[in-house]
mmCIF file of C-alpha atoms in Angstrom:
data_model
loop_
_atom_site.group_PDB
_atom_site.id
_atom_site.type_symbol
_atom_site.label_atom_id
_atom_site.label_comp_id
_atom_site.label_asym_id
_atom_site.label_seq_id
_atom_site.Cartn_x
_atom_site.Cartn_y
_atom_site.Cartn_z
ATOM 1 C CA MET A 20 12.802 -22.389 6.014
ATOM 2 C CA ALA A 21 12.579 -19.438 3.680
ATOM 3 C CA ILE A 22 12.743 -15.654 4.647
ATOM 4 C CA ALA A 23 11.529 -12.771 2.705
ATOM 5 C CA VAL A 24 13.506 -9.604 2.834
ATOM 6 C CA PHE A 25 11.064 -6.726 1.405
ATOM 7 C CA PHE A 26 12.928 -3.923 -0.223
ATOM 8 C CA ALA A 27 11.047 -0.501 -1.003
ATOM 9 C CA ASN A 28 12.927 2.311 -2.575
ATOM 10 C CA GLY A 29 14.825 4.268 0.177
ATOM 11 C CA TYR A 30 15.786 1.206 2.309
ATOM 12 C CA GLU A 31 18.586 1.080 4.656
ATOM 13 C CA GLU A 32 21.397 -0.808 2.956
ATOM 14 C CA ILE A 33 22.840 -2.191 6.080
ATOM 15 C CA GLU A 34 19.925 -3.248 7.582
ATOM 16 C CA ALA A 35 18.708 -5.101 4.483
ATOM 17 C CA LEU A 36 21.723 -6.513 2.977
ATOM 18 C CA THR A 37 23.327 -7.631 5.996
ATOM 19 C CA VAL A 38 20.399 -9.837 6.707
ATOM 20 C CA VAL A 39 20.644 -11.239 3.303
ATOM 21 C CA ASP A 40 24.283 -11.851 3.755
ATOM 22 C CA LEU A 41 24.066 -13.508 7.046
ATOM 23 C CA THR A 42 21.271 -15.648 6.167
ATOM 24 C CA ARG A 43 22.578 -16.918 2.981
ATOM 25 C CA ARG A 44 25.873 -17.575 4.469
ATOM 26 C CA ALA A 45 24.117 -19.797 7.244
ATOM 27 C CA GLY A 46 22.348 -21.725 4.402
ATOM 28 C CA ILE A 47 18.889 -20.249 5.070
ATOM 29 C CA GLU A 48 16.966 -19.558 1.698
ATOM 30 C CA THR A 49 16.584 -15.744 1.521
ATOM 31 C CA TRP A 50 14.744 -14.105 -0.951
ATOM 32 C CA MET A 51 15.157 -10.358 -1.702
ATOM 33 C CA VAL A 52 11.738 -9.102 -2.809
ATOM 34 C CA SER A 53 10.910 -5.733 -4.463
ATOM 35 C CA ILE A 54 7.366 -4.322 -3.259
ATOM 36 C CA THR A 55 7.038 -2.897 -6.702
ATOM 37 C CA GLU A 56 6.926 -4.575 -10.161
ATOM 38 C CA GLU A 57 10.512 -3.427 -10.567
ATOM 39 C CA LYS A 58 13.163 -5.914 -9.732
ATOM 40 C CA ALA A 59 15.780 -3.080 -9.355
ATOM 41 C CA VAL A 60 15.568 -1.154 -5.878
ATOM 42 C CA THR A 61 17.621 1.992 -4.787
ATOM 43 C CA GLY A 62 18.692 2.396 -1.084
ATOM 44 C CA SER A 63 18.701 5.637 0.747
ATOM 45 C CA HIS A 64 22.315 6.088 -0.283
ATOM 46 C CA GLY A 65 22.045 5.643 -3.868
ATOM 47 C CA ILE A 66 22.857 1.705 -3.933
ATOM 48 C CA THR A 67 20.688 -0.263 -6.459
ATOM 49 C CA VAL A 68 20.393 -3.623 -5.811
ATOM 50 C CA SER A 69 18.371 -6.386 -8.155
ATOM 51 C CA MET A 70 15.782 -8.510 -6.353
ATOM 52 C CA ASP A 71 15.309 -12.082 -6.448
ATOM 53 C CA LYS A 72 11.577 -11.548 -6.833
ATOM 54 C CA THR A 73 8.437 -9.260 -6.744
ATOM 55 C CA LEU A 74 5.782 -9.077 -4.105
ATOM 56 C CA GLU A 75 3.460 -10.476 -6.817
ATOM 57 C CA GLU A 76 5.856 -13.414 -7.192
ATOM 58 C CA VAL A 77 6.106 -14.526 -3.515
ATOM 59 C CA ASP A 78 4.431 -17.770 -2.278
ATOM 60 C CA PHE A 79 3.825 -16.877 1.332
ATOM 61 C CA GLU A 80 3.149 -20.259 2.216
ATOM 62 C CA GLN A 81 6.725 -20.950 1.626
ATOM 63 C CA VAL A 82 7.621 -18.017 3.869
ATOM 64 C CA ASP A 83 8.732 -18.506 7.388
ATOM 65 C CA MET A 84 9.817 -15.197 8.265
ATOM 66 C CA ILE A 85 8.976 -11.411 6.647
ATOM 67 C CA VAL A 86 11.992 -9.071 7.344
ATOM 68 C CA LEU A 87 11.097 -5.269 6.975
ATOM 69 C CA PRO A 88 14.398 -3.330 6.597
ATOM 70 C CA GLY A 89 14.366 0.579 7.938
ATOM 71 C CA GLY A 90 15.881 3.353 6.256
ATOM 72 C CA MET A 91 13.814 6.525 5.008
ATOM 73 C CA PRO A 92 12.010 6.860 2.975
ATOM 74 C CA GLY A 93 11.985 3.019 2.536
ATOM 75 C CA THR A 94 10.013 2.491 5.884
ATOM 76 C CA LEU A 95 7.240 4.622 4.738
ATOM 77 C CA ASN A 96 7.215 3.255 1.197
ATOM 78 C CA LEU A 97 6.863 -0.390 2.911
ATOM 79 C CA GLU A 98 4.158 0.659 5.138
ATOM 80 C CA ALA A 99 2.420 2.278 2.009
ATOM 81 C CA CYS A 100 2.417 -1.052 0.449
ATOM 82 C CA GLU A 101 -0.951 -2.387 1.461
ATOM 83 C CA PRO A 102 -0.856 -6.062 -0.026
ATOM 84 C CA LEU A 103 2.341 -6.185 1.975
ATOM 85 C CA MET A 104 0.937 -4.805 5.192
ATOM 86 C CA ALA A 105 -1.988 -7.567 4.911
ATOM 87 C CA LYS A 106 0.825 -10.419 5.066
ATOM 88 C CA VAL A 107 2.344 -8.854 7.753
ATOM 89 C CA LYS A 108 -0.943 -8.735 9.822
ATOM 90 C CA GLU A 109 -1.572 -12.587 8.465
ATOM 91 C CA PHE A 110 2.026 -13.571 9.856
ATOM 92 C CA ASP A 111 1.311 -11.663 13.373
ATOM 93 C CA LYS A 112 -2.122 -13.025 13.909
ATOM 94 C CA ALA A 113 -0.391 -16.856 13.158
ATOM 95 C CA GLY A 114 2.665 -16.089 15.227
ATOM 96 C CA LYS A 115 5.181 -16.312 12.360
ATOM 97 C CA TYR A 116 8.355 -14.409 12.627
ATOM 98 C CA ILE A 117 8.403 -10.714 11.682
ATOM 99 C CA SER A 118 11.657 -8.594 12.081
#
């Protein structure tokens, strides 16, 4: 099982990093994924975090769950990422987990 947590500039740090922390402590493979080509993403409170992957590097065949943290303008930036939204729609259609 693998979970992909998608980060956009302006993400809500608690919503994103708590998920990563808890799932990794539970032994679940969890990737922090930048929706841009940059692996450093800055949250809504100015905290910059280094990602494991960029969106282009994700093999969605290995992903069992997509996590989309809130935050402003992070949520709007996620929504504006057409390749990610296409994958979200595919996951929804397939009945896979989206949070």
